[in-house]
XYZ file of C-alpha atoms in Angstrom:
438
model
C -21.033 25.233 -24.288
C -21.183 23.646 -20.866
C -18.540 21.111 -21.880
C -16.044 23.940 -22.340
C -16.586 25.195 -18.805
C -16.332 21.863 -17.061
C -13.923 18.913 -17.347
C -16.781 16.718 -18.493
C -19.255 16.789 -21.362
C -22.904 15.805 -20.984
C -24.571 13.460 -23.459
C -28.170 12.574 -22.540
C -30.180 9.796 -24.162
C -33.762 8.711 -23.578
C -33.025 6.431 -20.615
C -29.521 7.401 -19.514
C -27.200 10.326 -19.113
C -23.459 10.177 -19.847
C -20.850 12.483 -18.359
C -17.568 12.328 -20.245
C -14.541 13.319 -18.203
C -11.960 15.134 -20.266
C -8.321 14.038 -20.012
C -5.652 16.031 -18.248
C -7.741 17.497 -15.428
C -7.134 16.018 -11.943
C -10.521 17.316 -10.779
C -12.571 15.671 -13.536
C -14.072 12.987 -11.318
C -15.057 15.505 -8.670
C -16.618 17.832 -11.222
C -18.709 14.998 -12.661
C -19.793 14.010 -9.150
C -20.687 17.603 -8.253
C -22.689 18.003 -11.449
C -24.779 14.971 -10.495
C -25.184 16.328 -6.977
C -26.567 19.480 -8.570
C -29.199 17.382 -10.340
C -27.680 16.734 -13.760
C -29.332 13.603 -15.164
C -31.470 13.074 -12.062
C -33.925 10.217 -12.414
C -31.913 8.559 -15.207
C -29.192 5.974 -15.221
C -26.005 8.034 -15.229
C -22.613 6.942 -16.522
C -19.311 8.725 -15.988
C -16.856 7.858 -18.781
C -13.143 8.321 -18.150
C -10.688 8.295 -21.063
C -7.881 5.744 -20.978
C -4.613 6.819 -19.377
C -3.481 8.113 -16.000
C -5.728 10.293 -13.846
C -3.578 11.524 -10.950
C -5.917 12.832 -8.276
C -5.022 15.659 -5.886
C -7.021 14.189 -3.013
C -9.054 11.016 -2.440
C -12.233 10.860 -4.508
C -15.060 10.933 -1.950
C -18.679 9.849 -2.217
C -21.332 9.923 0.511
C -25.072 9.652 1.005
C -25.612 12.756 -1.153
C -24.401 10.729 -4.110
C -26.636 7.708 -3.555
C -28.632 6.528 -6.541
C -31.551 4.110 -6.909
C -32.132 0.645 -8.300
C -33.846 2.079 -11.372
C -31.383 4.939 -11.841
C -27.921 3.730 -10.777
C -24.627 5.565 -11.253
C -21.792 3.880 -13.149
C -18.149 4.976 -13.317
C -16.282 3.319 -16.170
C -13.583 3.667 -18.781
C -14.957 5.060 -22.033
C -16.342 2.115 -24.052
C -14.339 3.015 -27.155
C -11.132 2.699 -25.112
C -12.213 -0.572 -23.494
C -12.796 -1.969 -26.987
C -9.106 -1.266 -27.688
C -7.990 -2.901 -24.444
C -7.112 0.450 -22.834
C -8.291 1.564 -19.411
C -8.493 4.657 -17.249
C -6.035 4.511 -14.358
C -7.077 6.535 -11.319
C -3.980 6.943 -9.171
C -3.325 8.319 -5.707
C 0.303 8.907 -6.585
C 2.366 11.262 -8.658
C 4.530 10.398 -11.633
C 8.286 10.710 -11.265
C 9.529 11.356 -14.816
C 12.536 9.406 -16.032
C 14.252 12.746 -16.663
C 14.030 13.525 -12.931
C 16.397 10.669 -12.090
C 20.136 11.376 -12.096
C 23.014 8.923 -11.497
C 24.355 9.020 -7.953
C 27.002 7.339 -5.819
C 25.746 5.501 -2.740
C 27.530 4.250 0.405
C 27.211 0.586 -0.618
C 29.269 1.255 -3.741
C 26.546 -0.173 -5.981
C 26.564 1.182 -9.519
C 23.434 1.944 -11.520
C 21.654 3.854 -8.722
C 19.685 7.021 -9.511
C 18.231 9.820 -7.386
C 15.221 12.114 -7.912
C 14.170 15.106 -5.817
C 10.554 14.549 -4.758
C 10.306 17.969 -3.133
C 11.125 19.528 -6.509
C 8.034 17.719 -7.834
C 5.808 19.437 -5.278
C 5.912 17.009 -2.348
C 6.943 17.863 1.202
C 7.774 16.074 4.438
C 4.122 15.344 5.196
C 3.841 13.559 1.834
C 6.369 10.972 2.985
C 3.902 9.545 5.488
C 5.267 7.181 8.112
C 8.783 7.242 6.742
C 8.913 10.959 7.438
C 7.390 10.837 10.915
C 8.966 7.695 12.317
C 5.702 5.746 12.583
C 6.632 2.946 10.221
C 4.934 0.848 8.959
C 1.751 2.887 8.967
C 0.848 5.102 6.018
C 3.997 5.849 4.045
C 5.199 6.830 0.614
C 6.208 3.894 -1.567
C 7.673 3.496 -5.037
C 5.967 1.630 -7.877
C 7.898 1.004 -11.061
C 6.218 -0.326 -14.185
C 3.101 -0.684 -11.960
C 4.907 -3.062 -9.573
C 5.806 -2.303 -5.922
C 9.529 -1.956 -5.368
C 11.432 -3.015 -2.277
C 12.581 -0.684 0.474
C 16.371 -1.081 0.796
C 17.121 -4.056 3.045
C 19.725 -6.536 4.209
C 19.877 -9.456 3.654
C 18.634 -8.942 0.110
C 16.027 -11.181 -1.447
C 17.345 -14.383 -2.944
C 18.568 -14.366 -6.522
C 16.526 -17.451 -7.399
C 13.484 -17.178 -9.658
C 11.148 -16.964 -6.639
C 13.140 -14.149 -4.989
C 13.001 -16.092 -1.729
C 13.085 -14.032 1.454
C 16.382 -14.109 3.317
C 16.859 -13.501 7.039
C 19.537 -12.711 9.601
C 19.521 -13.939 13.183
C 18.646 -17.558 13.915
C 21.535 -19.101 15.865
C 23.473 -15.818 15.555
C 21.209 -13.888 17.935
C 20.776 -14.058 21.706
C 18.516 -11.896 23.826
C 20.492 -9.965 26.442
C 17.724 -7.689 27.773
C 14.156 -6.794 26.983
C 15.217 -4.324 24.295
C 18.656 -5.661 23.394
C 19.940 -8.388 21.080
C 23.479 -9.756 20.967
C 24.207 -10.338 17.306
C 27.056 -12.656 16.293
C 27.620 -11.496 12.709
C 30.627 -9.226 12.312
C 30.123 -8.252 8.661
C 26.419 -7.576 8.962
C 26.738 -5.906 12.349
C 29.315 -3.452 10.991
C 27.148 -2.696 7.953
C 24.069 -2.073 10.054
C 26.043 0.160 12.390
C 27.105 2.248 9.380
C 23.512 2.298 8.156
C 22.279 3.583 11.525
C 24.869 6.339 11.555
C 23.859 7.531 8.072
C 22.410 10.923 7.314
C 18.874 10.104 8.480
C 19.857 7.878 11.403
C 16.753 5.683 10.992
C 17.093 1.909 10.822
C 14.354 -0.646 11.273
C 14.219 -4.393 11.754
C 11.363 -6.536 10.490
C 11.156 -10.056 11.792
C 9.536 -12.956 13.575
C 10.523 -12.314 17.160
C 8.861 -15.184 18.944
C 6.119 -16.860 16.929
C 6.187 -17.981 13.315
C 2.674 -16.630 12.800
C 3.435 -13.084 14.029
C 5.798 -10.561 12.484
C 6.575 -7.034 13.595
C 8.651 -3.947 12.850
C 10.979 -2.374 15.411
C 13.240 0.660 15.296
C 16.917 0.437 16.231
C 18.166 2.871 18.857
C 21.845 1.920 18.874
C 24.329 -0.686 17.681
C 27.430 -1.202 19.839
C 30.450 -3.292 18.878
C 31.264 -5.646 21.764
C 34.251 -7.413 20.194
C 35.513 -8.509 16.796
C 32.369 -10.524 16.074
C 29.637 -9.501 18.520
C 27.347 -6.472 18.321
C 24.697 -5.355 20.792
C 21.542 -4.043 19.087
C 19.238 -1.943 21.285
C 15.678 -1.226 20.175
C 13.859 2.032 20.928
C 11.620 1.987 23.984
C 8.486 2.839 21.985
C 9.095 0.307 19.216
C 8.789 -3.379 19.873
C 7.247 -6.533 18.413
C 3.713 -7.131 19.546
C 0.375 -8.816 19.179
C -2.215 -7.152 16.942
C -4.655 -4.750 18.626
C -7.827 -6.117 20.200
C -10.929 -5.770 18.021
C -14.577 -6.653 18.524
C -15.302 -10.316 18.068
C -12.144 -12.381 17.760
C -9.160 -12.113 15.517
C -6.772 -14.707 14.230
C -3.787 -13.431 12.293
C -0.840 -14.873 10.525
C 1.689 -13.496 8.125
C 3.025 -15.291 5.091
C 6.208 -13.232 4.671
C 8.410 -16.263 5.235
C 6.537 -18.300 2.633
C 5.894 -15.863 -0.190
C 8.680 -15.069 -2.638
C 8.158 -11.454 -3.632
C 8.404 -8.237 -1.689
C 4.875 -7.850 -0.304
C 2.709 -10.736 0.951
C -0.928 -10.600 -0.124
C -3.804 -12.932 0.628
C -7.562 -12.636 0.706
C -8.944 -11.281 3.961
C -12.666 -11.827 4.486
C -13.983 -10.149 7.639
C -17.603 -10.659 8.759
C -17.888 -9.107 12.239
C -16.106 -12.041 13.853
C -12.877 -11.678 11.962
C -10.787 -14.307 10.239
C -7.734 -12.667 8.683
C -4.995 -14.646 7.001
C -2.756 -11.641 6.669
C -0.116 -9.786 8.660
C -1.530 -7.041 10.884
C 1.438 -4.777 11.453
C 0.136 -2.507 14.194
C 2.187 -2.454 17.382
C 0.581 -4.172 20.366
C 1.520 -5.323 23.895
C 5.190 -6.057 24.402
C 6.452 -9.517 23.459
C 9.957 -10.348 24.577
C 11.962 -11.595 21.586
C 13.482 -15.032 22.000
C 16.852 -16.509 21.137
C 17.031 -17.655 17.538
C 14.499 -15.156 16.181
C 14.936 -14.045 12.576
C 14.798 -10.600 11.037
C 16.302 -8.271 8.449
C 17.271 -4.595 8.462
C 15.603 -2.003 6.253
C 15.156 1.699 5.534
C 18.724 2.980 5.233
C 20.681 4.289 2.255
C 23.657 2.113 3.213
C 21.526 -0.964 2.483
C 20.657 0.084 -1.082
C 22.654 -2.397 -3.160
C 20.292 -4.573 -5.250
C 18.087 -3.989 -8.326
C 14.502 -3.137 -7.394
C 15.425 -1.469 -4.105
C 14.764 2.153 -3.186
C 15.221 4.528 -0.285
C 13.579 7.876 0.570
C 15.512 10.359 2.680
C 13.899 12.828 5.049
C 14.779 15.673 2.679
C 12.742 14.108 -0.125
C 15.444 12.387 -2.149
C 14.277 9.179 -3.819
C 17.169 6.780 -4.422
C 16.362 3.951 -6.798
C 18.306 1.009 -8.192
C 16.155 0.195 -11.250
C 16.059 -3.299 -12.713
C 17.872 -3.295 -16.016
C 20.272 -0.499 -15.104
C 18.210 2.495 -16.274
C 14.880 4.171 -15.522
C 12.885 3.364 -18.654
C 9.365 2.643 -17.342
C 6.745 4.653 -15.458
C 7.769 5.466 -11.880
C 5.020 6.514 -9.462
C 5.161 7.263 -5.734
C 2.096 6.980 -3.497
C 0.912 10.270 -2.001
C -2.795 10.081 -1.139
C -3.984 7.998 1.803
C -6.720 6.514 -0.397
C -7.802 6.635 -4.023
C -11.523 6.383 -3.218
C -13.471 6.931 0.008
C -17.183 6.101 0.218
C -19.605 6.195 3.104
C -23.347 5.641 2.992
C -23.375 5.215 -0.773
C -26.032 3.210 -2.629
C -26.351 1.774 -6.137
C -22.963 2.629 -7.583
C -20.960 0.496 -9.996
C -17.283 0.840 -10.875
C -16.417 -1.047 -14.026
C -13.379 -1.441 -16.282
C -11.170 0.831 -14.169
C -7.669 0.667 -12.707
C -7.662 2.057 -9.139
C -4.146 2.161 -7.827
C -1.450 3.542 -5.558
C -2.183 4.806 -2.054
C -0.497 5.015 1.334
C -3.342 3.124 3.034
C -6.351 1.251 1.602
C -6.709 1.942 -2.100
C -10.510 1.866 -1.921
C -12.359 2.200 1.388
C -16.142 1.717 1.334
C -18.187 1.844 4.547
C -21.873 1.392 5.387
C -22.853 1.175 1.737
C -25.447 -0.786 -0.232
C -25.292 -2.216 -3.743
C -21.807 -0.945 -4.526
C -20.105 -3.092 -7.166
C -16.595 -3.369 -8.561
C -16.654 -5.305 -11.813
C -13.700 -6.070 -14.063
C -11.471 -3.622 -12.202
C -7.812 -3.706 -11.262
C -7.308 -2.543 -7.674
C -3.699 -2.487 -6.608
C -0.764 -1.068 -4.712
C -2.171 -0.128 -1.331
C 0.205 0.792 1.463
C 0.801 0.384 5.176
C -1.336 -2.406 6.593
C -4.282 -1.590 4.340
C -6.212 -3.929 2.112
C -6.434 -2.967 -1.530
C -10.217 -2.944 -1.114
C -12.122 -2.679 2.171
C -15.901 -2.706 1.900
C -18.697 -2.896 4.484
C -22.468 -2.875 4.203
C -24.871 -5.126 2.328
C -25.459 -6.451 -1.169
C -22.048 -5.281 -2.340
C -20.126 -7.141 -5.047
C -16.522 -7.557 -6.151
C -16.244 -9.707 -9.247
C -13.969 -10.442 -12.199
C -11.352 -8.086 -10.757
C -7.595 -8.301 -10.249
C -6.223 -7.416 -6.816
C -2.463 -7.151 -6.324
C 0.414 -5.357 -4.637
C -1.432 -4.871 -1.357
C 0.181 -3.645 1.845
C -1.904 -5.898 4.094
C -4.885 -7.920 2.866
C -6.310 -8.222 -0.610
C -10.054 -7.735 -0.014
C -11.682 -7.121 3.363
C -15.475 -7.485 3.466
C -17.858 -7.081 6.395
C -21.618 -6.915 6.785
C -24.691 -8.435 8.323
C -25.850 -8.575 11.923
C -24.696 -11.556 13.964
C -27.134 -10.860 16.805
C -30.105 -10.886 14.449
C -28.527 -13.558 12.246
C -28.974 -11.360 9.206
C -26.736 -11.892 6.212
C -24.865 -9.023 4.622
C -25.339 -10.724 1.249
C -21.987 -9.428 0.031
C -20.343 -11.283 -2.838
C -16.665 -11.748 -3.739
C -16.444 -13.988 -6.799
C -14.163 -14.804 -9.725
C -11.351 -12.463 -8.720
C -7.606 -12.837 -9.052
C -5.758 -11.946 -5.829
C -1.980 -12.090 -6.010
C 1.151 -10.868 -4.320
């Protein structure tokens, strides 16, 4: 039978054709797509049914103009109806699972107990899988850890507050003075000594994330050196190619702000609606023209094993070791690290619907749709994008995002663009009745 040769079974009816993806095959989606490209079910409404559970893909699932359908014969990707009836959903993930058995107890420089380590390279990853954390281009695409489907926090100091809101904490303020364009004099003996130790760790990579001049603009910088001046003062020098900056210039106009200092949890997320002339209420973390930091700026240090000392924090070394301080003292839930740049990539696609699916875990945008028409996401969960990416970026016309949950995004929640401002033509894109959260 054909169903034995392919990871999907075909079930035609009078007016529709169903392709059932079998569990356990990472290429199931691609095989269903390729079957339709070859003409299976042509002229009929076609549905691709995924069984509930994780579907870890080996590369982003791509669709293009070859996959376009019609108004009368659309293509629908969905969780199998019998699973939806039980409240279970297919989870298409751009990550890999890190089994609980892969984590072993380990001692860390901070002295914290309850920390575990797993070897990601033993699970098939390599340096290129680490993304920005492996190449020094933080905070672009990078591997991140998600535990029990929630983003965890890259090891940092000061830690988040212990209050119920996990309020962000900062260093600096009155304790920092600017001594040169790339140097800060830091009057905090305990923290300065800790950060110096962190910089001199095995990987020698330490970053600062902060508000260097304006309260509406944050940025990441890399530390080149930390020098003890006296018993309380330290001089922090930033690398020449890493500095706070404005966002890059784009067509139209851009207004940006970041809500890091207002939001309680580890990754700020707000809705970003972009229609040619862009209005983004979200942090754009790309480096731009140099801005000289000012006295009293605030920041925190991150990305060093020495800083790993609080539940929910993790650190990834250049040799692929994942250090994790799990909440609750043991690794008991699903741990997943992001590997693929995207979960889904679409360009020039028409008349596709994605319904009752969980699309999650990527180093950049989770779902990236460009120049497409009548593409809909209905009752989906789209989460855990990385870098500066939105969970869902979509451009074109007559596209819809509705009744979906968007969360754990690296940059914005949903970014939508379309229409023609010169011709005053509407893109007629709709974003309605969604939940967008941090």
